[in-house]
Short mmCIF file of C-alpha atoms in Angstrom, two decimals:
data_model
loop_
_atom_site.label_atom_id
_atom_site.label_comp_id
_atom_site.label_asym_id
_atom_site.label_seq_id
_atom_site.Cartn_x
_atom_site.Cartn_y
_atom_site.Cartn_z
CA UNK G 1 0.00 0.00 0.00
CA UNK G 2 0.99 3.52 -0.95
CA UNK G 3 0.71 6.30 1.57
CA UNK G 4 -0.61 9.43 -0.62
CA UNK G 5 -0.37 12.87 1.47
CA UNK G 6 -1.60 16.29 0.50
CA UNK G 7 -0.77 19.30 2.35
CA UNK G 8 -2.77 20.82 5.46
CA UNK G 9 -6.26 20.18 5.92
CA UNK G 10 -8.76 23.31 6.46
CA UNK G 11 -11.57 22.41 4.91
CA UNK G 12 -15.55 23.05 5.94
CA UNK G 13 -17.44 21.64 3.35
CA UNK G 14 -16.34 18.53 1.58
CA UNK G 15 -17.46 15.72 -0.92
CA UNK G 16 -15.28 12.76 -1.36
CA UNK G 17 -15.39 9.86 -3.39
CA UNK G 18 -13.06 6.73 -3.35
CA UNK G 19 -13.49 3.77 -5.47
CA UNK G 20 -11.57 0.57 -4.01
CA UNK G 21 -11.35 -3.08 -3.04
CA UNK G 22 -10.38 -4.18 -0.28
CA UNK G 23 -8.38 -7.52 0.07
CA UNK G 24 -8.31 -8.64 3.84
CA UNK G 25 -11.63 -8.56 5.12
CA UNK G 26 -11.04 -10.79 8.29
CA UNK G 27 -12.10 -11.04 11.60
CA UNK G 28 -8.54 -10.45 13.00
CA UNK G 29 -7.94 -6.82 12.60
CA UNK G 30 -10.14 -3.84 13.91
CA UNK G 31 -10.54 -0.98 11.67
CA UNK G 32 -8.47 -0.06 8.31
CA UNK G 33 -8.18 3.62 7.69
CA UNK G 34 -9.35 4.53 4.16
CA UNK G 35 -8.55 8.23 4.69
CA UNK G 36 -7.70 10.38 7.31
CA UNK G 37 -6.08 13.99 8.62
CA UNK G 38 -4.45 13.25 11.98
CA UNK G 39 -2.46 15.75 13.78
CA UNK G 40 -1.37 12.40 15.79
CA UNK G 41 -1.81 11.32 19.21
CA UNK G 42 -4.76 10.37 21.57
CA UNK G 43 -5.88 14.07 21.83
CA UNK G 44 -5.43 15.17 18.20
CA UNK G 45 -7.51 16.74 15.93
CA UNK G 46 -8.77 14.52 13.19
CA UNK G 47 -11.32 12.77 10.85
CA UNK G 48 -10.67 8.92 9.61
CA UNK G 49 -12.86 7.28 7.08
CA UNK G 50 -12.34 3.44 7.62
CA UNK G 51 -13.28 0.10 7.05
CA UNK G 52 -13.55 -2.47 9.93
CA UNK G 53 -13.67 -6.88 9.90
CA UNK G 54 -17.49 -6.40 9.80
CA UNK G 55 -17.60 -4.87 6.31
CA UNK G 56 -18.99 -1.29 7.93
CA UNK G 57 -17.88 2.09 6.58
CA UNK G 58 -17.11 4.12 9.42
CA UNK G 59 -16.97 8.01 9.71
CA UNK G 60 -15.05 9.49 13.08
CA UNK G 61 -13.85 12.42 13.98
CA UNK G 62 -12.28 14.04 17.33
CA UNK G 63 -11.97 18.23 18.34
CA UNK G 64 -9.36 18.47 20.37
CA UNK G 65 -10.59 21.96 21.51
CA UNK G 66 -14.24 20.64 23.05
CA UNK G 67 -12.41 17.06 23.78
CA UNK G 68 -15.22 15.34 21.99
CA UNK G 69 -15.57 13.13 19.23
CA UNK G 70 -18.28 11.39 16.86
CA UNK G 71 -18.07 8.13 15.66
CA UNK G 72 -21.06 7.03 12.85
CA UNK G 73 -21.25 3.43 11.39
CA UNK G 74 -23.42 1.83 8.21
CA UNK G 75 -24.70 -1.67 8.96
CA UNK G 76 -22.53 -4.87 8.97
CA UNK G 77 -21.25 -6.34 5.23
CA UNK G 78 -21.39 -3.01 3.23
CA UNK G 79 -17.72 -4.06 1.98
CA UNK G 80 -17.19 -6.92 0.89
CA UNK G 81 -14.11 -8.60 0.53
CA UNK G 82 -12.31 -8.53 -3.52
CA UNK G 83 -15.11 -6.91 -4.92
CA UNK G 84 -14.82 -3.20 -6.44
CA UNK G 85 -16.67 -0.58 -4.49
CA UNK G 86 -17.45 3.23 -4.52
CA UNK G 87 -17.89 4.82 -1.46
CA UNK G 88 -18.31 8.76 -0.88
CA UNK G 89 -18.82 10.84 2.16
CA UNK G 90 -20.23 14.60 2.00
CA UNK G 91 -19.97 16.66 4.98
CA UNK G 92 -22.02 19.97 4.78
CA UNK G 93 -21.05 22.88 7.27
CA UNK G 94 -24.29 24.66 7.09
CA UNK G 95 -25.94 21.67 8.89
CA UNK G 96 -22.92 20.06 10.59
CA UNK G 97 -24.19 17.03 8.55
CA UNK G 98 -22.23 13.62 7.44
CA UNK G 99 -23.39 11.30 5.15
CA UNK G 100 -21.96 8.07 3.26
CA UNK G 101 -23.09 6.65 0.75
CA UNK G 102 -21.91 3.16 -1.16
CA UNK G 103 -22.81 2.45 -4.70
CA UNK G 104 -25.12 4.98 -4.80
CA UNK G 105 -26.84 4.07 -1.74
CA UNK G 106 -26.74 6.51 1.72
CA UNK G 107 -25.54 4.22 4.19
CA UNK G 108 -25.17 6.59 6.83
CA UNK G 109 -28.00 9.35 7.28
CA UNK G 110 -27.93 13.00 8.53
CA UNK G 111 -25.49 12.04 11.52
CA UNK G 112 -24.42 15.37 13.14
CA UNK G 113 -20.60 16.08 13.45
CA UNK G 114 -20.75 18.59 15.96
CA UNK G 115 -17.30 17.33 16.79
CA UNK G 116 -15.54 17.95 13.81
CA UNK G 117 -12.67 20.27 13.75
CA UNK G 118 -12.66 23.47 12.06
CA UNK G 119 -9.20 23.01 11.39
CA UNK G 120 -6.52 20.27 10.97
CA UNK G 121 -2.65 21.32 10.93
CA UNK G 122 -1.67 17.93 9.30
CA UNK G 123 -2.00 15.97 6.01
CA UNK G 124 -4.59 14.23 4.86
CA UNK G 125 -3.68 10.66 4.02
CA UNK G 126 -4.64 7.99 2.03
CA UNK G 127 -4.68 4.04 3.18
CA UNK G 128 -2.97 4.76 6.46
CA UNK G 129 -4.57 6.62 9.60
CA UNK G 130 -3.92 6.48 13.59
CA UNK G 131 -0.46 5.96 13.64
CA UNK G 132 -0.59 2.20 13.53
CA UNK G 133 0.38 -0.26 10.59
CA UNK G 134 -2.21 -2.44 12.19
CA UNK G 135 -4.95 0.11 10.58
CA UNK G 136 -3.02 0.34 7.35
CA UNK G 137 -5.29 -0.62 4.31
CA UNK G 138 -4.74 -3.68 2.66
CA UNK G 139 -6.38 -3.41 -1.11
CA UNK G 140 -6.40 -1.66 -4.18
CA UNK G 141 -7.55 2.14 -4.97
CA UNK G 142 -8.30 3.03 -8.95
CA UNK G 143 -9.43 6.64 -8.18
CA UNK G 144 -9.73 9.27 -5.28
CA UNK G 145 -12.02 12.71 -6.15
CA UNK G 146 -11.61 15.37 -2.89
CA UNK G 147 -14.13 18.43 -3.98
CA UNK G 148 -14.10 21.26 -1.09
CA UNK G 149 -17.95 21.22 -1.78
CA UNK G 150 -20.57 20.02 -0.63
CA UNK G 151 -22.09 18.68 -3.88
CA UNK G 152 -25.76 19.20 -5.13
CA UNK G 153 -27.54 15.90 -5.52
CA UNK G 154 -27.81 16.46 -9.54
CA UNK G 155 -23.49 16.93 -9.34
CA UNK G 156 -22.79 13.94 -6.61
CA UNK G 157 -25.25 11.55 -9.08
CA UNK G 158 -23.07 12.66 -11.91
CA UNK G 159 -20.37 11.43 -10.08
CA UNK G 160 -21.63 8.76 -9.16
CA UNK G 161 -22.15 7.43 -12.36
CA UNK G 162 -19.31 8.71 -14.15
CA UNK G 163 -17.72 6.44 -12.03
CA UNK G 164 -19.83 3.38 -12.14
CA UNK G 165 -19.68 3.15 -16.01
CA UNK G 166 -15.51 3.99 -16.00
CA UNK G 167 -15.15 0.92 -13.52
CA UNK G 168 -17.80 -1.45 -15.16
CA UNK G 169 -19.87 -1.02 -11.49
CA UNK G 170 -23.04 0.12 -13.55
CA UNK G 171 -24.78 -2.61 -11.90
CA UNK G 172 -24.09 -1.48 -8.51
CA UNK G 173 -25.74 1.46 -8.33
CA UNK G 174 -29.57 1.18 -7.26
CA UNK G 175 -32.21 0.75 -10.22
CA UNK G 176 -33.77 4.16 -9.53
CA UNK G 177 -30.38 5.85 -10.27
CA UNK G 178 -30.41 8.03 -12.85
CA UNK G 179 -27.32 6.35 -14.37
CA UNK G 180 -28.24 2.95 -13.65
CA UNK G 181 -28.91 2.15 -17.32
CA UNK G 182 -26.91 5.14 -19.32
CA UNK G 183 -23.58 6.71 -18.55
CA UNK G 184 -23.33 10.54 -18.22
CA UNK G 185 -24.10 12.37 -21.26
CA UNK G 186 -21.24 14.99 -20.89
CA UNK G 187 -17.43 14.37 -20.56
CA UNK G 188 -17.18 16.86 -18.43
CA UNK G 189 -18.48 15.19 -15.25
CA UNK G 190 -16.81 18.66 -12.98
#
């Protein structure tokens, strides 16, 4: 696995979609970090976007300021192990608002991050979080798209199914989709 970093993290309003496989779903590890922006250390500020043995997306994130932190799960067996996936999380700071979504799907719903920090002094990174090789993630990544948005639905659908159809995951997304049966009509997805 490749650590990617990007420089310091200050960003309210965000939209990020990651398509990936994982390889090592077992019952032997605890969480893999997808993404995350840790300023290190128990105290730190910092949001991780992971994966645990149970196949749930998980969205945390800790203010070091209020000493809090938020920690939102989707249901068991959204991952699945060796198979392609596209996950996104949006996080909307005129609601405080996170949600995920998988193929198309939300998986997690209107959860509040009141906890999440205005600011992060570190790098964002990609496949490694928490200081740990034990949470380093074990799988393949084919694309990573950071907006400092918080998408409309009409641009995260887009998206969406730009994706789907560049990865062959057409059949993924849910039937109601409006690119569940025909790509994007413009190249220019953004």
């Amino acid at each position: 696995t490749e650590i990617i970093e990007a420089g310091n993290f200050s960003v309210e309003n965000q939209t990020v979609f990651l398509v990936f496989k994982e390889t090592d779903i077992s019952l032997y590890w605890w969480e893999k970090a997808l993404m995350a922006c840790d300023e290190g250390g128990g105290n730190a500020n910092k949001w991780i976007w992971s994966v645990n043995a149970s196949g749930q997306i998980i969205w945390e994130c800790h203010n070091k300021y209020y000493d809090c932190d938020n920690e939102f799960r989707s249901s068991p067996s959204i991952v699945r192990n060796n198979t392609w996936t596209i996950i996104e999380f949006t996080r909307n700071s005129a609601d405080g608002y996170i949600n995920c979504y998988v193929n198309g799907t939300i998986k997690i719903v209107n959860q509040l991050s009141y906890c999440y920090p205005g600011a992060i002094n570190a790098p964002f990174s990609v496949g490694w979080g928490e200081g740990s090789t034990a949470n380093t993630f074990t799988g393949h990544i084919a694309e990573l798209l950071f907006y400092k948005d918080f998408l409309s639905t009409f641009d995260r659908e887009r998206v969406e199914g730009y994706l789907a159809w560049k990865y062959g995951l057409q059949t993924n997304l849910p039937g109601n989709h409006p690119y569940s049966s025909l790509p994007p009509s413009s190249s220019r997805i953004l």
